[in-house]
Coordinates of C-alpha atoms and ligand atoms in Angstrom, one line a residue:
X1 CA 0.4 6.0 9.5
X2 CA -3.4 6.2 8.5
X3 CA -5.2 5.3 5.2
X4 CA -4.2 7.9 2.6
X5 CA -5.1 8.8 -1.0
X6 CA -2.3 10.3 -3.1
X7 CA -3.7 12.0 -6.2
X8 CA -2.4 14.5 -9.1
X9 CA -3.9 18.0 -8.9
X10 CA -3.1 18.8 -12.6
X11 CA -3.1 16.7 -15.8
X12 CA -1.0 13.8 -14.7
X13 CA 2.8 13.7 -14.4
X14 CA 2.9 15.7 -11.3
X15 CA 5.5 13.5 -9.9
X16 CA 3.4 11.2 -7.7
X17 CA 5.8 8.4 -8.3
X18 CA 8.4 10.2 -6.1
X19 CA 5.9 11.2 -3.3
X20 CA 4.4 7.9 -3.3
X21 CA 7.5 6.2 -3.1
X22 CA 8.6 8.5 -0.1
X23 CA 5.4 7.8 1.4
X24 CA 5.6 4.0 0.9
X25 CA 8.2 3.8 3.5
X26 CA 5.6 3.9 6.3
X27 CA 3.0 2.2 4.4
X28 CA 2.1 -1.6 4.6
X29 CA 0.0 -1.9 1.5
X30 CA 0.0 0.3 -1.5
X31 CA -3.1 0.1 -4.0
X32 CA -3.3 1.3 -7.5
X33 CA -7.1 2.1 -7.9
X34 CA -7.6 3.1 -11.6
X35 CA -5.8 3.5 -15.0
X36 CA -3.8 0.9 -17.0
X37 CA -0.6 1.2 -18.6
X38 CA -1.3 4.7 -20.0
X39 CA 0.1 5.6 -16.2
X40 CA 4.1 5.9 -15.9
X41 CA 5.8 6.4 -12.6
X42 CA 9.9 7.0 -12.8
X43 CA 11.3 6.3 -9.6
X44 CA 15.1 7.2 -9.0
X45 CA 16.9 5.0 -6.2
X46 CA 20.7 6.0 -5.9
X47 CA 21.7 5.8 -9.4
X48 CA 19.1 3.4 -10.6
X49 CA 16.0 4.6 -12.6
X50 CA 12.8 2.5 -12.4
X51 CA 10.1 2.8 -14.9
X52 CA 7.0 1.4 -13.8
X53 CA 3.4 1.6 -15.5
X54 CA 1.3 -0.9 -13.4
X55 CA 3.1 -1.7 -10.8
X56 CA 2.7 0.6 -7.6
X57 CA 6.2 1.9 -6.9
X58 CA 5.8 0.4 -3.3
X59 CA 7.3 -2.6 -4.7
X60 CA 11.0 -1.1 -4.1
X61 CA 10.3 -1.6 0.0
X62 CA 10.6 -5.4 0.2
X63 CA 7.9 -5.6 2.9
X64 CA 5.3 -3.4 1.2
X65 CA 2.6 -5.2 0.1
X66 CA 1.2 -3.9 -3.5
X67 CA -2.3 -4.3 -5.0
X68 CA -3.4 -3.5 -8.6
X69 CA -7.3 -2.8 -7.7
X70 CA -10.5 -3.5 -9.2
X71 CA -10.8 -0.2 -10.9
X72 CA -7.8 -0.7 -13.1
X73 CA -7.2 -2.1 -16.5
X74 CA -4.6 -4.7 -16.7
X75 CA -2.5 -5.4 -19.8
X76 CA -1.0 -8.7 -19.1
X77 CA 1.7 -8.5 -21.6
X78 CA 3.2 -5.2 -20.2
X79 CA 2.5 -6.5 -16.4
X80 CA 4.6 -9.5 -17.2
X81 CA 7.3 -7.4 -18.8
X82 CA 7.5 -5.3 -15.6
X83 CA 7.7 -8.5 -13.4
X84 CA 10.5 -9.8 -15.4
X85 CA 12.5 -6.3 -15.4
X86 CA 12.1 -6.0 -11.6
X87 CA 13.2 -9.8 -11.3
X88 CA 16.2 -8.9 -13.3
X89 CA 17.2 -6.1 -10.9
X90 CA 16.8 -8.5 -8.3
X91 CA 13.7 -6.8 -6.7
X92 CA 10.9 -9.3 -5.5
X93 CA 7.4 -9.5 -6.9
X94 CA 6.0 -11.9 -4.5
X95 CA 4.3 -9.2 -2.6
X96 CA 2.4 -7.8 -5.7
X97 CA -1.1 -8.8 -5.7
X98 CA -3.9 -8.2 -8.6
X99 CA -7.5 -7.9 -8.3
X100 CA -9.5 -10.8 -9.5
X101 CA -12.3 -8.1 -10.9
X102 CA -9.8 -5.9 -12.7
X103 CA -10.6 -5.9 -16.5
X104 CA -7.9 -7.2 -19.1
X105 CA -6.9 -5.0 -22.1
X106 CA -6.8 -7.3 -25.1
X107 CA -4.8 -6.6 -28.4
X108 CA -8.1 -5.4 -30.2
X109 CA -8.3 -2.4 -27.7
X110 CA -5.0 -1.4 -28.5
X111 CA -5.7 -1.5 -32.3
X112 CA -9.1 0.1 -31.7
X113 CA -7.6 2.7 -29.5
X114 CA -5.4 3.6 -32.3
X115 CA -7.7 3.3 -35.4
X116 CA -10.2 5.6 -33.7
X117 CA -7.7 8.3 -33.0
X118 CA -6.9 8.4 -36.6
X119 CA -10.6 8.5 -37.4
X120 CA -11.3 11.3 -35.2
X121 CA -9.0 13.8 -37.6
X122 CA -9.0 17.1 -35.9
X123 CA -10.9 15.9 -32.9
X124 CA -8.4 13.3 -31.5
X125 CA -8.0 13.0 -27.8
X126 CA -4.2 12.4 -28.2
X127 CA -4.5 9.2 -26.3
X128 CA -1.7 7.0 -25.3
X129 CA -2.6 4.5 -27.6
X130 CA -2.5 1.6 -25.1
X131 CA -6.2 0.4 -25.6
X132 CA -7.1 2.1 -22.3
X133 CA -10.5 3.9 -23.7
X134 CA -11.7 0.7 -25.4
X135 CA -11.1 -1.4 -22.4
X136 CA -13.2 0.6 -20.1
X137 CA -15.7 1.0 -22.9
X138 CA -16.0 -2.8 -23.0
X139 CA -16.5 -2.7 -19.1
X140 CA -19.2 -0.3 -19.3
X141 CA -20.7 -2.4 -22.3
X142 CA -20.5 -5.5 -20.1
X143 CA -18.7 -7.5 -22.7
X144 CA -15.2 -7.0 -21.0
X145 CA -12.9 -9.9 -19.8
X146 CA -11.6 -9.9 -16.1
X147 CA -8.5 -11.4 -14.6
X148 CA -11.2 -13.9 -12.9
X149 CA -12.3 -14.9 -16.4
X150 CA -8.7 -15.5 -17.4
X151 CA -8.2 -18.1 -14.4
X152 CA -10.9 -20.1 -15.9
X153 CA -9.5 -21.7 -18.9
X154 CA -12.4 -23.4 -20.3
X155 CA -14.7 -20.5 -19.9
X156 CA -12.5 -17.9 -21.2
X157 CA -11.8 -20.0 -24.2
X158 CA -15.8 -19.7 -25.1
X159 CA -15.9 -16.2 -24.1
X160 CA -12.9 -15.1 -26.4
X161 CA -14.1 -17.0 -29.3
X162 CA -17.2 -14.7 -29.2
X163 CA -15.5 -11.5 -28.3
X164 CA -12.6 -11.6 -30.8
X165 CA -15.3 -12.6 -33.6
X166 CA -17.3 -9.7 -32.4
X167 CA -14.1 -7.3 -32.4
X168 CA -13.0 -8.6 -35.8
X169 CA -16.2 -7.4 -37.4
X170 CA -15.4 -4.0 -36.1
X171 CA -11.8 -4.0 -37.1
X172 CA -12.7 -5.0 -40.6
X173 CA -15.7 -3.4 -41.2
X174 CA -15.3 -0.1 -39.5
X175 CA -11.6 0.3 -39.6
X176 CA -10.6 -1.8 -42.7
X177 CA -8.0 -3.7 -40.4
X178 CA -7.1 -7.3 -40.8
X179 CA -9.1 -9.6 -38.5
X180 CA -7.3 -11.4 -35.3
X181 CA -7.1 -15.0 -35.1
X182 CA -9.0 -16.0 -31.8
X183 CA -6.9 -19.3 -31.3
X184 CA -3.7 -17.2 -31.2
X185 CA -5.1 -14.6 -29.0
X186 CA -6.4 -17.5 -26.5
X187 CA -3.4 -19.2 -26.3
X188 CA -1.3 -16.1 -25.8
X189 CA -3.8 -15.0 -23.0
X190 CA -3.8 -18.7 -21.6
X191 CA -0.2 -18.5 -21.0
X192 CA -0.4 -14.7 -19.6
X193 CA -2.8 -16.4 -17.1
X194 CA -0.6 -18.9 -15.8
X195 CA 2.1 -16.3 -15.3
X196 CA -0.2 -14.0 -13.2
X197 CA -2.4 -16.8 -11.2
X198 CA -0.2 -16.6 -8.3
X199 CA -0.7 -13.1 -7.9
X200 CA -4.7 -12.9 -8.2
X201 CA -6.5 -12.0 -5.0
X202 CA -10.2 -10.5 -4.0
X203 CA -8.9 -6.9 -3.8
X204 CA -11.4 -5.7 -1.4
X205 CA -11.3 -8.4 0.7
X206 CA -7.4 -8.1 1.1
X207 CA -7.7 -4.2 1.8
X208 CA -10.4 -4.7 4.3
X209 CA -8.6 -7.5 6.4
X210 CA -5.5 -5.0 6.2
X211 CA -7.7 -2.0 7.4
X212 CA -9.0 -4.7 10.4
X213 CA -5.3 -5.3 11.6
X214 CA -4.5 -1.5 11.5
X215 CA -2.1 -1.8 8.7
X216 CA -1.2 1.6 6.8
X217 CA -2.7 1.8 3.4
X218 CA -1.4 4.4 0.5
X219 CA -4.1 4.6 -2.4
X220 CA -2.0 5.6 -5.4
X221 CA -3.9 7.4 -8.1
X222 CA -2.7 7.6 -11.5
X223 CA -2.9 10.4 -14.1
X224 CA -4.6 13.7 -12.4
X225 CA -7.7 15.4 -11.7
X226 CA -8.0 17.3 -14.9
X227 CA -8.0 14.0 -16.8
X228 CA -10.9 12.3 -14.8
X229 CA -13.6 11.0 -16.8
X230 CA -16.3 12.7 -14.8
X231 CA -14.5 15.9 -13.5
X232 CA -11.9 16.7 -16.0
X233 CA -11.7 18.6 -19.4
X234 CA -14.0 16.2 -21.0
X235 CA -13.7 14.7 -23.7
X236 CA -9.8 15.5 -23.5
X237 CA -9.7 13.1 -20.2
X238 CA -8.7 9.5 -19.7
X239 CA -11.6 6.8 -19.2
X240 CA -11.3 6.6 -15.4
X241 CA -11.4 8.4 -12.4
X242 CA -8.2 9.3 -10.9
X243 CA -9.8 11.8 -8.3
X244 CA -9.7 10.7 -4.8
X245 CA -13.3 9.4 -4.7
X246 CA -12.4 6.8 -7.3
X247 CA -9.9 5.2 -4.6
X248 CA -13.3 3.9 -3.0
X249 CA -14.8 2.6 -6.0
X250 CA -11.5 1.2 -7.7
X251 CA -10.1 -0.3 -4.5
X252 CA -13.6 -1.5 -2.9
X253 CA -13.4 0.2 0.0
X254 CA -15.8 2.9 1.9
X255 CA -15.3 6.2 2.0
X256 CA -15.0 6.1 6.0
X257 CA -12.0 4.2 5.9
X258 CA -9.9 6.9 4.4
X259 CA -8.4 9.5 6.4
X260 CA -6.2 11.7 4.4
X261 CA -5.9 12.9 0.8
X262 CA -2.7 14.4 -0.2
X263 CA -2.6 16.1 -3.6
X264 CA 0.5 16.5 -5.9
X265 CA 1.3 19.5 -8.1
X266 CA 4.1 20.5 -10.0
X267 CA 5.3 24.1 -9.4
X268 CA 4.1 24.8 -12.9
X269 CA 2.1 22.6 -15.1
X270 CA 2.5 20.4 -17.8
X271 CA -0.3 18.5 -20.0
X272 CA 0.4 15.7 -22.7
X273 CA -2.3 15.2 -25.4
X274 CA -4.7 17.4 -27.0
X275 CA -7.5 19.7 -24.9
X276 CA -7.4 23.1 -23.8
X277 CA -4.6 24.3 -21.4
X278 CA -5.0 28.2 -20.6
X279 CA -1.4 28.7 -18.9
X280 CA 0.4 27.0 -21.9
X281 CA 3.7 28.8 -22.8
X282 CA 4.1 28.1 -26.7
X283 CA 7.4 29.9 -26.6
X284 CA 11.0 29.6 -25.6
X285 CA 10.1 29.6 -21.8
X286 CA 8.0 26.6 -22.4
X287 CA 10.8 25.0 -24.1
X288 CA 13.0 25.8 -21.3
X289 CA 10.9 24.3 -19.0
X290 CA 10.2 21.0 -21.0
X291 CA 14.1 20.9 -21.2
X292 CA 15.0 21.5 -17.7
X293 CA 12.0 19.6 -16.3
X294 CA 12.8 16.6 -18.9
X295 CA 9.2 16.7 -19.7
X296 CA 8.8 13.8 -21.7
X297 CA 6.2 10.9 -21.3
X298 CA 7.1 7.9 -19.2
X299 CA 4.8 5.8 -21.4
X300 CA 5.0 7.2 -24.7
X301 CA 7.9 9.6 -24.8
X302 CA 6.0 12.6 -26.0
X303 CA 6.9 16.1 -25.4
X304 CA 4.7 17.6 -22.6
X305 CA 3.3 20.6 -23.2
X306 CA 4.3 23.3 -20.4
X307 CA 2.9 26.5 -18.9
X308 CA 2.8 28.6 -15.6
X309 CA 1.3 27.2 -12.2
X310 CA -2.8 27.5 -12.6
X311 CA -4.2 28.2 -9.2
X312 CA -7.8 28.1 -10.7
X313 CA -7.3 24.3 -11.4
X314 CA -5.4 23.9 -8.3
X315 CA -8.3 25.0 -6.2
X316 CA -10.6 22.9 -8.1
X317 CA -8.4 19.9 -7.5
X318 CA -8.6 21.0 -3.6
X319 CA -12.5 21.1 -3.6
X320 CA -13.0 17.8 -6.1
X321 CA -10.7 16.0 -4.3
X322 CA -10.9 17.3 -0.7
X323 CA -7.3 17.6 -0.2
X324 CA -5.9 18.1 2.9
X325 CA -2.4 19.1 2.0
X326 CA -0.2 19.6 -0.9
X327 CA 3.0 18.2 -2.2
X328 CA 4.7 20.4 -4.4
X329 CA 7.2 18.9 -7.0
X330 CA 10.0 20.1 -9.3
X331 CA 10.4 23.5 -7.7
X332 CA 14.0 23.4 -8.9
X333 CA 13.0 23.6 -12.4
X334 CA 12.2 27.3 -12.0
X335 CA 15.5 28.1 -10.3
X336 CA 16.9 30.2 -13.5
X337 CA 14.0 32.4 -14.0
X338 CA 14.0 36.3 -13.4
X339 CA 10.2 36.1 -13.0
X340 CA 7.6 33.6 -12.4
X341 CA 4.1 33.7 -13.0
X342 CA 0.9 32.3 -11.5
X343 CA -2.7 32.1 -12.7
X344 CA -5.0 33.4 -10.2
X345 CA -8.2 33.8 -12.2
X346 CA -9.3 33.6 -15.8
X347 CA -11.2 36.1 -18.2
X348 CA -13.9 34.6 -20.4
X349 CA -14.8 37.5 -22.7
X350 CA -15.3 40.6 -20.4
X351 CA -15.9 38.5 -17.3
X352 CA -13.6 37.4 -14.7
X353 CA -13.9 33.8 -13.7
X354 CA -12.5 32.3 -10.6
X355 CA -14.0 28.7 -10.9
X356 CA -12.9 26.0 -13.2
X357 CA -15.7 25.8 -16.2
X358 CA -17.3 22.5 -16.9
X359 CA -17.2 23.0 -20.6
X360 CA -13.8 22.4 -22.6
X361 CA -15.4 24.8 -25.1
X362 CA -15.7 27.6 -22.3
X363 CA -12.3 26.4 -21.0
X364 CA -10.6 26.8 -24.3
X365 CA -11.9 30.6 -24.2
X366 CA -10.5 31.3 -20.6
X367 CA -7.3 33.7 -20.6
X368 CA -5.2 33.3 -17.6
X369 CA -5.0 36.5 -15.3
X370 CA -1.5 36.5 -13.9
X371 CA 0.1 37.6 -10.8
X372 CA 4.2 37.9 -11.3
X373 CA 6.4 37.0 -8.5
X374 CA 10.3 37.6 -8.4
X375 CA 12.3 34.5 -9.4
X376 CA 15.2 33.6 -7.2
X377 CA 17.9 32.7 -9.9
X378 CA 20.0 30.2 -7.6
X379 CA 20.0 26.6 -7.5
X380 CA 17.4 24.8 -4.8
X381 CA 18.8 21.3 -5.8
X382 CA 20.8 21.0 -2.3
X383 CA 18.3 22.7 -0.1
X384 CA 17.2 20.4 2.6
X385 CA 14.6 22.4 4.8
X386 CA 12.4 25.8 4.3
X387 CA 15.1 27.8 5.8
X388 CA 17.8 26.9 3.1
X389 CA 15.5 28.1 0.4
X390 CA 16.1 31.4 -1.2
X391 CA 13.5 33.9 0.0
X392 CA 11.8 34.0 -3.0
X393 CA 11.2 30.5 -3.6
X394 CA 9.8 30.7 0.0
X395 CA 7.5 33.3 -1.0
X396 CA 6.3 31.5 -4.1
X397 CA 5.5 28.6 -2.2
X398 CA 3.6 30.4 0.5
X399 CA 1.6 32.2 -2.4
X400 CA 0.5 28.9 -3.7
X401 CA -0.6 27.7 -0.3
X402 CA -2.5 31.0 0.2
X403 CA -4.3 30.7 -3.1
X404 CA -5.3 27.0 -2.6
X405 CA -6.2 27.4 1.0
X406 CA -4.1 24.2 1.9
X407 CA -1.0 23.5 3.9
X408 CA 2.2 22.6 1.7
X409 CA 3.7 19.5 3.3
X410 CA 6.5 18.5 1.3
X411 CA 8.3 20.1 -1.6
X412 CA 10.5 18.2 -4.2
X413 CA 13.6 19.7 -5.5
X414 CA 15.0 17.0 -7.6
X415 CA 14.5 13.3 -8.6
X416 CA 16.3 11.6 -5.9
X417 CA 14.8 10.5 -2.7
X418 CA 17.0 12.9 -0.6
X419 CA 16.0 16.2 -2.6
X420 CA 12.9 16.8 -0.7
X421 CA 12.1 19.0 1.8
X422 CA 9.6 17.7 4.3
X423 CA 7.8 20.8 5.5
X424 CA 5.1 18.9 7.7
X425 CA 4.5 15.4 8.2
X426 CA 2.3 14.9 5.3
X427 CA 0.3 12.0 7.1
X428 CA 0.0 13.5 10.7
X429 CA 0.6 17.2 10.0
X430 CA -2.1 19.9 9.5
X431 CA -5.2 19.1 7.6
X432 CA -7.0 21.3 5.2
X433 CA -8.2 24.5 6.8
X434 CA -11.8 24.2 7.5
X435 CA -14.1 27.3 6.7
X436 CA -16.0 29.0 9.4
X437 CA -19.6 30.3 8.5
X438 CA -18.3 33.5 6.9
X439 CA -16.0 31.3 4.6
X440 CA -12.7 32.4 6.8
X441 CA -10.3 29.6 7.4
X442 CA -10.6 28.1 11.1
X443 CA -7.1 26.9 10.8
X444 CA -4.2 28.6 9.3
X445 CA -2.6 27.4 6.3
X446 CA 1.1 27.8 5.7
X447 CA 4.0 27.0 3.6
X448 CA 6.2 27.4 6.8
Ligands
LIG501 P1 -5.6 7.5 -22.7 O1 -5.6 7.3 -21.2 O2 -4.4 6.5 -23.3 O3 -7.0 7.0 -23.0 O4 -5.4 9.1 -23.0 C1 -6.5 10.1 -22.7 C2 -5.7 11.4 -22.4 O5 -4.9 11.1 -21.2 C3 -4.4 11.8 -23.2 O6 -4.6 13.2 -23.3 C4 -3.1 11.4 -22.5 O7 -2.5 12.0 -23.0 C5 -3.7 11.5 -21.2 N1 -2.7 10.5 -20.2 C6 -3.2 9.2 -19.7 N2 -2.3 8.9 -18.9 C7 -1.5 9.7 -18.8 C8 -0.5 10.0 -17.9 O8 -0.2 9.2 -17.1 N3 -0.1 11.1 -17.5 C9 -0.5 12.1 -18.3 N4 -1.4 12.2 -19.3 C10 -1.9 11.0 -19.4

């Protein structure tokens, strides 16, 4: 294979779980590089559904090593539940490793996440309430607890006494909440520490050794490009960097080690939580997409907002991540429709706009300009090659590839592993077309 990053090209929930699960077959090591238990991957193998929040879906392959990297934030309670769940299903977790420098989500992070959302009133972010933002905030404030701190029982007792008391002042005085008992928190986390100890490694060193041995590494992004702290629809974003560049920082590898970036996008768009969403369908059609696509959050169960495919954010994701090829998921959800719209540009006031605006205020004023394509009104669930697809479905894919100027390597038409059309080998197939001096692609991009 090669060293490959898989990222979400929209607002998360693009179906990365299934794509990374498929690619994990040829990976020796799978690395999660950011986010925490706000993520949720659903993988269906035969008749069994696996819902994972922190552990990479590569764990389902016995030989594959899985690493939860330094850029993640780890809620030990949830991680231990996942370990137990996998064990109960007879899946070994001996190959799971966690970075000693990942930060730890504590009970006060969860409390502060929920309480601060309430305080925001109309300006709330719509977080998952899992303490993600407060954990990353402590990391930046340099008062975070890292996995390696947890591994030192004497030092962590002292550290947690100070931190819990400090957070109690915030809980009590700012949010009017009861304080936490430092002794209780310490004894609970010391127990967690012993459970996790066998899995703790120097993540960057382990990955470097694997690269030296020419093993294949898959870097698995959580959330999506538009939720990126620096490049997303700020402030309606998560607190980490899901973009491809985040993989280098979060895993501790240099950019020269990366061979390829695969972007995953749904054939339409969804978003959970607050924030602007120009192609959102607030009508029956939006409900139909939600129902047909089972668009409910893996982590919170919230109904996802649904809308048409937005090629402006698609092109932005290609640019920001350097996407080489795309995996388009959930094409089958569009099967029933008589016509399908794709947003090709925005209108802001009288002005046409081709590029994603940096300001959420401007973005909320963007009105989509659509191109309408005919639907195919027949099931694609049993298609296994491009030739099996109805002509209109193929035209739709070609249109997306042309708009985004990247080849489509893989199309998913259902949840199970076999409901996948491999157009080109996503790892070794064609890469993103390079532009010549006139801005013309020097290699052709295509969906077939
Ligand atoms: P947080 O990451 O819990 O702080 O939430 C911040 C924003 O990111 C909210 O809009 C969440 O709904 C969104 N978000 C976080 N994780 C995911 C995910 O895995 N999929 C989709 N949206 C997410």
